[in-house]
């Protein structure tokens, strides 16, 4: 990254933040430095970061000229302009037209050299910053956000183009019709360089590939239907049985082991609507909970499930979403009913490797809980990573699968169990049971609104990339 600034302090701060984000700020070539120095004050610094040392005040065109020279030099993969630019027209109206012209020159330079140019302006919103954004130049009001966006873009770029071959990212674009190794949907059927013979997945994790066609998605979209799809992908759940009446409830109680959990199958967010009862010690408690819940929520399919009683459990969430720009993405984070409160999650493109999944887990603030907090035994992070891999492959292999959410996933010493699940597929949004009343605040006969943490928080920051990096 090349940093161009009008202040030595701004440059030092940008370099420090870039280093923390894993970005390299290396000296420019001597020929580039000599060209940059032409027309700047003698005290200007040209190595990288470049400090205009007042040259921008003398001639606003210096900003565009220096950025263009750096972009043309081949010495950087991106240019970050940081400082006062964007404020001149606001503070000296007579300079507004010229500053806007320079803003457009920055945009043209980025397009001409096919190089990202980002701007951090000390002004939050001025005609110049709006002109930059309108011209496709990502512009930020603080340097931390600017460098953070560039670091995220670099990490995404490092994953390669969005062509998957056997679950791995290829280094070059592959034409499925021209390359016999590539099957329908871009899945590679032959071995890759570096893979073991016959191992289509290489190092993309330990779980086998999940081959589920979009038509295989269940017709229903309650908890049990989601379990059907996800169990086929190798994700474990506690034993459970569907019930619709008291006779079925008693039969399920006889086949399962107490204590029990009772759930309203069709509700997306069961806790909010009183659609789950936990820790039912015996059949009498189960029948009492069923009577109260069915009276309040109405008839429909309910689920009796064995309670997970393992000690030292950490609740996590694993989810996927098909992003309009990036395609399938997978998330892992702190789970349970406080998921939205903690906002502790990490995201990657899908499918991901087992190593990728472990790296995501380590980035979480709650990771110490998994490693054994205050004398607790460590939880099975390998099993959690395996579930992340499996869910990511399922999302990548099913174009019709828009969202999946496992929350909570209860991770213990001896493995994990997913105890609630939600899926959304194209054209078939989940809704309330046909014969049951709608949740509070929900109009009968219409699909239940999506209000989970998946769409509320996990992807908000990643979606901002589309706004800041148009195209």
Tab-separated table of C-alpha atoms in Angstrom:
chain	number	residue	atom	x	y	z
A	1	UNK	CA	0.000	0.000	0.000
A	2	UNK	CA	1.202	3.498	-0.788
A	3	UNK	CA	0.130	6.251	1.603
A	4	UNK	CA	-0.083	9.852	0.380
A	5	UNK	CA	-0.788	12.510	2.981
A	6	UNK	CA	-0.379	16.200	3.743
A	7	UNK	CA	0.768	15.595	7.318
A	8	UNK	CA	3.605	13.545	8.757
A	9	UNK	CA	1.452	12.578	11.731
A	10	UNK	CA	-1.389	11.372	9.490
A	11	UNK	CA	1.087	9.310	7.504
A	12	UNK	CA	2.607	7.678	10.591
A	13	UNK	CA	-0.844	6.790	11.921
A	14	UNK	CA	-1.899	5.305	8.574
A	15	UNK	CA	1.266	3.191	8.363
A	16	UNK	CA	0.806	1.909	11.904
A	17	UNK	CA	-2.815	0.918	11.227
A	18	UNK	CA	-1.853	-0.686	7.912
A	19	UNK	CA	0.760	-2.799	9.656
A	20	UNK	CA	-1.791	-3.993	12.197
A	21	UNK	CA	-4.133	-4.909	9.337
A	22	UNK	CA	-1.429	-7.053	7.729
A	23	UNK	CA	-0.741	-4.603	4.890
A	24	UNK	CA	2.758	-3.794	3.637
A	25	UNK	CA	3.947	-0.197	3.283
A	26	UNK	CA	7.249	-0.424	1.421
A	27	UNK	CA	9.549	2.305	0.022
A	28	UNK	CA	8.852	3.480	-3.491
A	29	UNK	CA	11.423	3.142	-6.260
A	30	UNK	CA	13.936	5.993	-6.547
A	31	UNK	CA	12.659	6.995	-9.990
A	32	UNK	CA	9.140	7.343	-8.614
A	33	UNK	CA	10.401	9.356	-5.654
A	34	UNK	CA	12.272	11.724	-7.957
A	35	UNK	CA	9.178	12.280	-10.090
A	36	UNK	CA	7.036	12.890	-7.004
A	37	UNK	CA	9.491	15.470	-5.609
A	38	UNK	CA	9.130	17.656	-8.698
A	39	UNK	CA	6.903	20.586	-7.795
A	40	UNK	CA	6.751	19.811	-4.068
A	41	UNK	CA	8.408	21.828	-1.274
A	42	UNK	CA	11.989	20.789	-0.421
A	43	UNK	CA	10.870	19.354	2.915
A	44	UNK	CA	8.451	16.912	1.263
A	45	UNK	CA	8.969	13.201	2.037
A	46	UNK	CA	8.681	10.859	-0.955
A	47	UNK	CA	9.660	7.414	0.352
A	48	UNK	CA	6.290	5.999	1.526
A	49	UNK	CA	4.375	7.379	3.225
A	50	UNK	CA	4.523	10.403	0.962
A	51	UNK	CA	4.172	13.713	2.834
A	52	UNK	CA	3.282	16.612	0.522
A	53	UNK	CA	4.485	19.026	3.227
A	54	UNK	CA	2.198	21.858	2.159
A	55	UNK	CA	2.370	21.093	-1.540
A	56	UNK	CA	-1.353	20.454	-1.649
A	57	UNK	CA	-2.123	23.867	-0.251
A	58	UNK	CA	0.077	25.498	-2.874
A	59	UNK	CA	-1.525	23.519	-5.696
A	60	UNK	CA	-4.539	21.247	-5.167
A	61	UNK	CA	-3.562	19.403	-8.318
A	62	UNK	CA	-0.556	17.989	-6.419
A	63	UNK	CA	-2.889	15.481	-4.751
A	64	UNK	CA	-3.998	13.972	-8.056
A	65	UNK	CA	-0.543	14.236	-9.648
A	66	UNK	CA	1.214	12.364	-6.848
A	67	UNK	CA	-1.488	9.692	-6.568
A	68	UNK	CA	-1.313	9.150	-10.331
A	69	UNK	CA	2.479	8.823	-10.272
A	70	UNK	CA	2.308	6.258	-7.465
A	71	UNK	CA	-0.465	4.305	-9.180
A	72	UNK	CA	1.450	4.249	-12.446
A	73	UNK	CA	4.717	3.137	-10.820
A	74	UNK	CA	3.688	-0.439	-10.112
A	75	UNK	CA	5.103	-0.091	-6.634
A	76	UNK	CA	1.821	-0.593	-4.766
A	77	UNK	CA	-1.408	-2.556	-5.030
A	78	UNK	CA	-3.506	0.303	-3.628
A	79	UNK	CA	-3.138	4.003	-2.815
A	80	UNK	CA	-4.533	5.621	0.327
A	81	UNK	CA	-4.835	9.423	0.336
A	82	UNK	CA	-5.215	10.723	3.881
A	83	UNK	CA	-5.580	14.194	5.333
A	84	UNK	CA	-7.181	17.552	4.605
A	85	UNK	CA	-8.297	16.930	1.034
A	86	UNK	CA	-12.076	17.258	0.859
A	87	UNK	CA	-12.118	20.240	3.230
A	88	UNK	CA	-10.665	22.991	1.045
A	89	UNK	CA	-13.884	23.933	-0.733
A	90	UNK	CA	-15.806	23.899	2.520
A	91	UNK	CA	-13.369	26.258	4.242
A	92	UNK	CA	-12.524	28.371	1.175
A	93	UNK	CA	-15.559	28.332	-1.152
A	94	UNK	CA	-13.546	29.822	-4.011
A	95	UNK	CA	-11.560	26.576	-4.164
A	96	UNK	CA	-14.588	24.274	-4.387
A	97	UNK	CA	-14.654	23.921	-8.160
A	98	UNK	CA	-10.950	23.132	-8.354
A	99	UNK	CA	-11.147	20.626	-5.504
A	100	UNK	CA	-14.021	18.854	-7.239
A	101	UNK	CA	-11.969	18.680	-10.440
A	102	UNK	CA	-9.109	17.072	-8.516
A	103	UNK	CA	-11.544	14.574	-6.986
A	104	UNK	CA	-12.612	13.507	-10.474
A	105	UNK	CA	-8.958	13.256	-11.514
A	106	UNK	CA	-8.400	10.811	-8.640
A	107	UNK	CA	-11.272	8.690	-9.922
A	108	UNK	CA	-9.917	8.721	-13.460
A	109	UNK	CA	-6.465	7.732	-12.195
A	110	UNK	CA	-7.892	4.735	-10.332
A	111	UNK	CA	-9.762	3.624	-13.448
A	112	UNK	CA	-6.830	4.237	-15.775
A	113	UNK	CA	-4.380	2.178	-13.715
A	114	UNK	CA	-6.983	-0.353	-12.490
A	115	UNK	CA	-5.800	0.250	-8.943
A	116	UNK	CA	-7.862	0.899	-5.798
A	117	UNK	CA	-7.598	4.500	-4.613
A	118	UNK	CA	-9.127	5.245	-1.205
A	119	UNK	CA	-9.509	8.610	0.485
A	120	UNK	CA	-9.596	9.469	4.166
A	121	UNK	CA	-10.826	13.041	4.503
A	122	UNK	CA	-10.967	15.011	7.715
A	123	UNK	CA	-14.331	16.317	6.446
A	124	UNK	CA	-17.234	13.947	6.947
A	125	UNK	CA	-19.528	15.269	4.225
A	126	UNK	CA	-18.710	18.029	1.743
A	127	UNK	CA	-19.363	18.538	-1.969
A	128	UNK	CA	-15.907	17.094	-2.613
A	129	UNK	CA	-16.353	13.934	-0.544
A	130	UNK	CA	-19.755	13.398	-2.142
A	131	UNK	CA	-18.188	13.857	-5.588
A	132	UNK	CA	-15.538	11.267	-4.704
A	133	UNK	CA	-18.138	8.749	-3.605
A	134	UNK	CA	-20.298	9.407	-6.663
A	135	UNK	CA	-17.266	8.791	-8.868
A	136	UNK	CA	-16.599	5.441	-7.211
A	137	UNK	CA	-13.749	6.450	-4.898
A	138	UNK	CA	-14.241	4.952	-1.406
A	139	UNK	CA	-14.102	7.898	0.999
A	140	UNK	CA	-14.038	7.740	4.789
A	141	UNK	CA	-14.235	10.225	7.646
A	142	UNK	CA	-11.708	8.378	9.835
A	143	UNK	CA	-8.460	6.651	9.013
A	144	UNK	CA	-9.275	3.542	11.060
A	145	UNK	CA	-12.276	2.698	8.885
A	146	UNK	CA	-10.378	3.443	5.681
A	147	UNK	CA	-7.503	1.114	6.544
A	148	UNK	CA	-9.912	-1.487	7.934
A	149	UNK	CA	-11.862	-1.558	4.662
A	150	UNK	CA	-8.644	-1.891	2.681
A	151	UNK	CA	-7.482	-4.730	4.933
A	152	UNK	CA	-10.785	-6.574	4.476
A	153	UNK	CA	-10.627	-6.094	0.708
A	154	UNK	CA	-7.073	-7.480	0.703
A	155	UNK	CA	-8.160	-10.556	2.670
A	156	UNK	CA	-11.022	-11.179	0.242
A	157	UNK	CA	-8.748	-10.695	-2.751
A	158	UNK	CA	-6.296	-13.179	-1.241
A	159	UNK	CA	-8.949	-15.882	-1.440
A	160	UNK	CA	-8.858	-15.717	-5.227
A	161	UNK	CA	-11.561	-15.297	-7.861
A	162	UNK	CA	-14.990	-16.628	-7.106
A	163	UNK	CA	-14.550	-19.840	-9.052
A	164	UNK	CA	-14.569	-22.959	-6.908
A	165	UNK	CA	-12.900	-26.126	-8.136
A	166	UNK	CA	-13.576	-29.147	-5.977
A	167	UNK	CA	-14.226	-26.844	-3.048
A	168	UNK	CA	-10.939	-24.980	-3.445
A	169	UNK	CA	-10.357	-21.543	-4.922
A	170	UNK	CA	-8.629	-21.631	-8.289
A	171	UNK	CA	-5.884	-19.231	-9.290
A	172	UNK	CA	-7.412	-18.588	-12.717
A	173	UNK	CA	-10.892	-18.309	-14.139
A	174	UNK	CA	-12.181	-21.646	-15.453
A	175	UNK	CA	-14.723	-22.002	-18.245
A	176	UNK	CA	-16.952	-24.956	-17.247
A	177	UNK	CA	-17.786	-25.668	-20.897
A	178	UNK	CA	-14.170	-25.536	-22.101
A	179	UNK	CA	-12.496	-27.414	-19.244
A	180	UNK	CA	-13.436	-31.135	-19.009
A	181	UNK	CA	-12.386	-31.214	-15.355
A	182	UNK	CA	-15.264	-28.897	-14.420
A	183	UNK	CA	-18.754	-30.263	-13.997
A	184	UNK	CA	-22.134	-28.548	-13.704
A	185	UNK	CA	-22.100	-25.489	-11.463
A	186	UNK	CA	-18.313	-25.134	-11.767
A	187	UNK	CA	-17.458	-28.137	-9.525
A	188	UNK	CA	-14.182	-29.746	-10.553
A	189	UNK	CA	-14.376	-33.504	-11.004
A	190	UNK	CA	-10.676	-34.227	-11.482
A	191	UNK	CA	-7.733	-33.998	-9.093
A	192	UNK	CA	-5.923	-30.715	-8.451
A	193	UNK	CA	-2.214	-30.093	-8.257
A	194	UNK	CA	-1.121	-30.838	-4.733
A	195	UNK	CA	-4.134	-33.001	-3.892
A	196	UNK	CA	-3.873	-36.640	-2.961
A	197	UNK	CA	-4.951	-38.990	-5.784
A	198	UNK	CA	-8.702	-39.237	-5.825
A	199	UNK	CA	-9.075	-36.575	-3.120
A	200	UNK	CA	-11.308	-34.026	-4.815
A	201	UNK	CA	-11.266	-31.719	-1.802
A	202	UNK	CA	-7.534	-31.487	-1.148
A	203	UNK	CA	-7.040	-29.589	2.126
A	204	UNK	CA	-10.527	-28.087	2.192
A	205	UNK	CA	-11.256	-29.733	5.535
A	206	UNK	CA	-11.928	-33.197	6.895
A	207	UNK	CA	-15.640	-33.462	6.159
A	208	UNK	CA	-16.685	-35.212	2.934
A	209	UNK	CA	-18.340	-33.131	0.225
A	210	UNK	CA	-22.086	-32.708	0.524
A	211	UNK	CA	-23.902	-33.428	-2.722
A	212	UNK	CA	-27.434	-32.161	-2.202
A	213	UNK	CA	-29.383	-30.730	-5.118
A	214	UNK	CA	-31.624	-27.697	-4.640
A	215	UNK	CA	-34.635	-29.938	-5.198
A	216	UNK	CA	-33.608	-31.992	-2.176
A	217	UNK	CA	-34.414	-29.156	0.221
A	218	UNK	CA	-37.383	-30.120	2.380
A	219	UNK	CA	-40.794	-28.816	1.475
A	220	UNK	CA	-41.429	-27.691	5.042
A	221	UNK	CA	-39.362	-25.064	6.781
A	222	UNK	CA	-39.755	-25.802	10.454
A	223	UNK	CA	-37.109	-27.116	12.802
A	224	UNK	CA	-37.565	-30.774	11.830
A	225	UNK	CA	-37.358	-29.984	8.112
A	226	UNK	CA	-34.142	-28.070	8.717
A	227	UNK	CA	-32.790	-31.019	10.718
A	228	UNK	CA	-33.501	-33.335	7.784
A	229	UNK	CA	-31.297	-31.315	5.465
A	230	UNK	CA	-28.565	-30.578	7.998
A	231	UNK	CA	-28.332	-34.095	9.412
A	232	UNK	CA	-27.697	-35.274	5.861
A	233	UNK	CA	-24.743	-32.882	5.804
A	234	UNK	CA	-23.279	-34.613	8.858
A	235	UNK	CA	-24.328	-32.117	11.545
A	236	UNK	CA	-25.404	-33.852	14.787
A	237	UNK	CA	-28.657	-33.127	16.658
A	238	UNK	CA	-30.162	-34.686	19.793
A	239	UNK	CA	-32.798	-37.420	19.292
A	240	UNK	CA	-36.213	-35.882	18.599
A	241	UNK	CA	-39.700	-36.844	17.424
A	242	UNK	CA	-42.614	-34.860	15.953
A	243	UNK	CA	-45.943	-34.720	17.796
A	244	UNK	CA	-49.311	-33.142	17.043
A	245	UNK	CA	-51.505	-34.467	19.854
A	246	UNK	CA	-51.383	-35.916	23.357
A	247	UNK	CA	-51.234	-39.523	22.200
A	248	UNK	CA	-48.239	-38.802	20.000
A	249	UNK	CA	-46.624	-36.881	22.845
A	250	UNK	CA	-46.876	-39.883	25.182
A	251	UNK	CA	-45.473	-42.175	22.504
A	252	UNK	CA	-42.519	-39.835	21.968
A	253	UNK	CA	-41.880	-39.631	25.722
A	254	UNK	CA	-41.708	-43.408	25.908
A	255	UNK	CA	-39.160	-43.608	23.081
A	256	UNK	CA	-36.920	-40.770	24.280
A	257	UNK	CA	-35.003	-40.262	27.505
A	258	UNK	CA	-36.000	-37.585	30.032
A	259	UNK	CA	-35.479	-34.724	30.683
A	260	UNK	CA	-37.187	-33.378	27.589
A	261	UNK	CA	-37.391	-30.191	25.526
A	262	UNK	CA	-40.667	-29.209	23.843
A	263	UNK	CA	-40.596	-26.896	20.796
A	264	UNK	CA	-43.144	-25.356	18.435
A	265	UNK	CA	-41.714	-26.633	15.174
A	266	UNK	CA	-42.823	-23.770	12.915
A	267	UNK	CA	-41.554	-20.787	14.919
A	268	UNK	CA	-38.281	-19.234	13.756
A	269	UNK	CA	-37.465	-17.542	17.066
A	270	UNK	CA	-38.960	-19.757	19.684
A	271	UNK	CA	-37.776	-18.021	22.859
A	272	UNK	CA	-39.389	-14.696	21.919
A	273	UNK	CA	-42.797	-16.304	21.424
A	274	UNK	CA	-42.767	-18.828	24.263
A	275	UNK	CA	-42.368	-21.653	21.767
A	276	UNK	CA	-39.840	-23.692	23.732
A	277	UNK	CA	-39.910	-25.373	27.165
A	278	UNK	CA	-36.621	-26.760	28.506
A	279	UNK	CA	-35.769	-29.195	31.299
A	280	UNK	CA	-39.071	-31.092	31.490
A	281	UNK	CA	-38.182	-33.743	34.059
A	282	UNK	CA	-40.792	-36.400	33.250
A	283	UNK	CA	-43.870	-37.243	31.198
A	284	UNK	CA	-46.184	-35.290	33.508
A	285	UNK	CA	-44.123	-32.119	33.069
A	286	UNK	CA	-43.991	-32.702	29.316
A	287	UNK	CA	-47.781	-33.103	29.080
A	288	UNK	CA	-48.376	-29.980	31.166
A	289	UNK	CA	-46.032	-27.931	28.946
A	290	UNK	CA	-47.691	-29.289	25.806
A	291	UNK	CA	-51.154	-28.423	27.102
A	292	UNK	CA	-50.170	-24.835	27.920
A	293	UNK	CA	-48.153	-24.251	24.729
A	294	UNK	CA	-50.692	-25.738	22.320
A	295	UNK	CA	-53.509	-23.796	24.004
A	296	UNK	CA	-51.591	-20.558	23.609
A	297	UNK	CA	-50.034	-21.090	20.150
A	298	UNK	CA	-52.692	-23.303	18.629
A	299	UNK	CA	-52.539	-26.635	16.777
A	300	UNK	CA	-49.545	-27.518	14.656
A	301	UNK	CA	-46.461	-29.704	14.674
A	302	UNK	CA	-44.459	-29.728	17.898
A	303	UNK	CA	-41.133	-31.423	18.622
A	304	UNK	CA	-40.099	-33.460	21.655
A	305	UNK	CA	-36.323	-33.599	21.995
A	306	UNK	CA	-33.911	-35.053	24.513
A	307	UNK	CA	-32.244	-32.392	26.642
A	308	UNK	CA	-28.493	-32.044	26.228
A	309	UNK	CA	-27.241	-32.431	29.812
A	310	UNK	CA	-23.494	-32.478	29.179
A	311	UNK	CA	-21.433	-30.260	31.514
A	312	UNK	CA	-19.122	-27.384	30.542
A	313	UNK	CA	-20.995	-26.511	27.356
A	314	UNK	CA	-20.264	-23.353	25.323
A	315	UNK	CA	-23.110	-22.131	23.129
A	316	UNK	CA	-22.101	-20.977	19.643
A	317	UNK	CA	-23.818	-20.027	16.392
A	318	UNK	CA	-22.862	-21.247	12.915
A	319	UNK	CA	-24.689	-19.733	9.955
A	320	UNK	CA	-24.504	-19.161	6.219
A	321	UNK	CA	-25.986	-16.664	3.810
A	322	UNK	CA	-25.903	-16.273	0.040
A	323	UNK	CA	-24.638	-12.726	-0.417
A	324	UNK	CA	-25.670	-10.993	-3.673
A	325	UNK	CA	-22.077	-9.888	-4.378
A	326	UNK	CA	-19.803	-12.399	-2.655
A	327	UNK	CA	-21.899	-15.554	-2.998
A	328	UNK	CA	-22.107	-18.017	-0.098
A	329	UNK	CA	-20.500	-16.888	3.166
A	330	UNK	CA	-20.241	-18.657	6.509
A	331	UNK	CA	-20.263	-17.185	10.019
A	332	UNK	CA	-19.280	-18.537	13.422
A	333	UNK	CA	-19.803	-16.638	16.656
A	334	UNK	CA	-21.032	-16.522	20.225
A	335	UNK	CA	-24.465	-18.150	20.279
A	336	UNK	CA	-27.583	-18.470	22.385
A	337	UNK	CA	-30.329	-15.972	23.030
A	338	UNK	CA	-27.757	-13.161	23.532
A	339	UNK	CA	-26.133	-13.524	20.087
A	340	UNK	CA	-27.211	-10.089	18.900
A	341	UNK	CA	-26.138	-8.545	22.214
A	342	UNK	CA	-22.552	-9.853	22.154
A	343	UNK	CA	-21.984	-9.209	18.418
A	344	UNK	CA	-19.004	-11.543	18.501
A	345	UNK	CA	-18.663	-13.236	15.115
A	346	UNK	CA	-16.224	-13.925	12.272
A	347	UNK	CA	-17.014	-14.435	8.595
A	348	UNK	CA	-15.427	-16.151	5.586
A	349	UNK	CA	-16.325	-17.032	2.027
A	350	UNK	CA	-17.719	-20.521	1.529
A	351	UNK	CA	-16.635	-23.217	1.156
A	352	UNK	CA	-13.866	-22.909	3.728
A	353	UNK	CA	-11.137	-25.270	4.904
A	354	UNK	CA	-10.776	-26.753	8.344
A	355	UNK	CA	-7.813	-24.429	8.900
A	356	UNK	CA	-9.945	-21.456	7.822
A	357	UNK	CA	-12.634	-22.465	10.307
A	358	UNK	CA	-10.154	-22.777	13.162
A	359	UNK	CA	-8.785	-19.335	12.279
A	360	UNK	CA	-12.294	-17.854	12.423
A	361	UNK	CA	-12.856	-19.393	15.846
A	362	UNK	CA	-9.582	-17.997	17.161
A	363	UNK	CA	-10.617	-14.475	16.100
A	364	UNK	CA	-13.635	-14.525	18.429
A	365	UNK	CA	-13.606	-12.738	21.765
A	366	UNK	CA	-15.317	-15.793	23.263
A	367	UNK	CA	-12.546	-18.163	22.072
A	368	UNK	CA	-11.060	-18.467	25.611
A	369	UNK	CA	-14.329	-20.073	26.742
A	370	UNK	CA	-13.752	-22.842	24.210
A	371	UNK	CA	-10.162	-23.367	25.344
A	372	UNK	CA	-11.118	-23.886	28.993
A	373	UNK	CA	-11.951	-20.843	31.110
A	374	UNK	CA	-11.059	-20.744	34.811
A	375	UNK	CA	-10.310	-24.420	35.176
A	376	UNK	CA	-12.985	-25.754	32.846
A	377	UNK	CA	-11.951	-28.499	30.429
A	378	UNK	CA	-11.493	-27.306	26.835
A	379	UNK	CA	-14.389	-27.778	24.439
A	380	UNK	CA	-14.032	-29.672	21.165
A	381	UNK	CA	-13.059	-26.832	18.818
A	382	UNK	CA	-12.185	-29.393	16.155
A	383	UNK	CA	-15.806	-30.533	16.053
A	384	UNK	CA	-16.953	-26.906	15.863
A	385	UNK	CA	-14.570	-26.234	12.971
A	386	UNK	CA	-15.814	-29.377	11.241
A	387	UNK	CA	-19.392	-28.108	11.510
A	388	UNK	CA	-18.363	-24.754	10.040
A	389	UNK	CA	-16.763	-26.588	7.100
A	390	UNK	CA	-19.784	-28.835	6.552
A	391	UNK	CA	-22.256	-25.971	6.646
A	392	UNK	CA	-20.067	-23.887	4.311
A	393	UNK	CA	-19.950	-26.735	1.791
A	394	UNK	CA	-23.674	-27.229	1.990
A	395	UNK	CA	-24.232	-23.525	1.287
A	396	UNK	CA	-21.756	-23.539	-1.604
A	397	UNK	CA	-23.291	-26.672	-3.120
A	398	UNK	CA	-26.922	-25.534	-3.012
A	399	UNK	CA	-27.616	-22.363	-5.012
A	400	UNK	CA	-31.206	-22.378	-3.784
A	401	UNK	CA	-30.206	-22.320	-0.124
A	402	UNK	CA	-30.307	-18.659	0.902
A	403	UNK	CA	-29.711	-18.889	4.662
A	404	UNK	CA	-28.993	-21.455	7.325
A	405	UNK	CA	-28.631	-20.802	11.024
A	406	UNK	CA	-27.640	-23.218	13.787
A	407	UNK	CA	-28.199	-21.470	17.109
A	408	UNK	CA	-27.321	-22.591	19.615
A	409	UNK	CA	-24.658	-25.126	18.796
A	410	UNK	CA	-23.705	-26.627	22.160
A	411	UNK	CA	-19.983	-27.450	22.179
A	412	UNK	CA	-18.667	-29.688	24.960
A	413	UNK	CA	-15.553	-31.773	25.642
A	414	UNK	CA	-16.893	-34.741	23.662
A	415	UNK	CA	-18.242	-32.955	20.589
A	416	UNK	CA	-21.220	-30.778	19.793
A	417	UNK	CA	-24.962	-30.861	19.243
A	418	UNK	CA	-27.043	-28.351	17.297
A	419	UNK	CA	-30.285	-27.809	19.203
A	420	UNK	CA	-32.071	-25.328	16.925
A	421	UNK	CA	-31.911	-24.677	13.197
A	422	UNK	CA	-33.445	-22.430	10.576
A	423	UNK	CA	-33.218	-22.616	6.790
A	424	UNK	CA	-34.458	-20.303	4.054
A	425	UNK	CA	-34.521	-21.368	0.400
A	426	UNK	CA	-35.241	-19.391	-2.753
A	427	UNK	CA	-38.942	-18.845	-3.288
A	428	UNK	CA	-40.000	-20.618	-0.109
A	429	UNK	CA	-39.656	-18.360	2.962
A	430	UNK	CA	-40.504	-20.023	6.267
A	431	UNK	CA	-43.798	-19.083	7.867
A	432	UNK	CA	-46.119	-20.035	10.718
A	433	UNK	CA	-47.895	-23.369	10.824
A	434	UNK	CA	-50.943	-23.359	8.520
A	435	UNK	CA	-53.370	-23.991	11.349
A	436	UNK	CA	-51.526	-22.099	14.078
A	437	UNK	CA	-51.800	-18.454	15.009
A	438	UNK	CA	-49.156	-16.020	13.857
A	439	UNK	CA	-46.511	-14.853	16.340
A	440	UNK	CA	-47.236	-11.647	18.180
A	441	UNK	CA	-47.155	-8.642	15.856
A	442	UNK	CA	-47.307	-10.810	12.737
A	443	UNK	CA	-50.128	-10.711	10.208
A	444	UNK	CA	-51.818	-14.139	9.643
A	445	UNK	CA	-51.258	-15.715	6.250
A	446	UNK	CA	-47.988	-13.914	5.524
A	447	UNK	CA	-44.432	-15.275	5.891
A	448	UNK	CA	-42.861	-14.599	9.261
A	449	UNK	CA	-40.327	-11.742	9.046
A	450	UNK	CA	-36.631	-12.553	9.148
A	451	UNK	CA	-35.431	-11.083	12.413
A	452	UNK	CA	-32.521	-13.299	13.435
A	453	UNK	CA	-28.984	-12.255	14.151
A	454	UNK	CA	-27.969	-13.654	10.765
A	455	UNK	CA	-29.437	-10.746	8.819
A	456	UNK	CA	-29.478	-8.209	11.636
A	457	UNK	CA	-25.796	-8.080	12.455
A	458	UNK	CA	-23.425	-10.654	10.991
A	459	UNK	CA	-23.267	-9.312	7.457
A	460	UNK	CA	-23.833	-5.603	8.079
A	461	UNK	CA	-20.159	-4.675	7.991
A	462	UNK	CA	-19.393	-6.938	5.029
A	463	UNK	CA	-22.333	-5.506	3.071
A	464	UNK	CA	-20.808	-2.055	3.477
A	465	UNK	CA	-18.005	-3.202	1.187
A	466	UNK	CA	-20.424	-3.144	-1.740
A	467	UNK	CA	-21.200	0.497	-1.016
A	468	UNK	CA	-17.570	1.490	-0.586
A	469	UNK	CA	-16.206	-0.586	-3.506
A	470	UNK	CA	-18.792	-0.213	-6.317
A	471	UNK	CA	-18.516	-2.919	-8.963
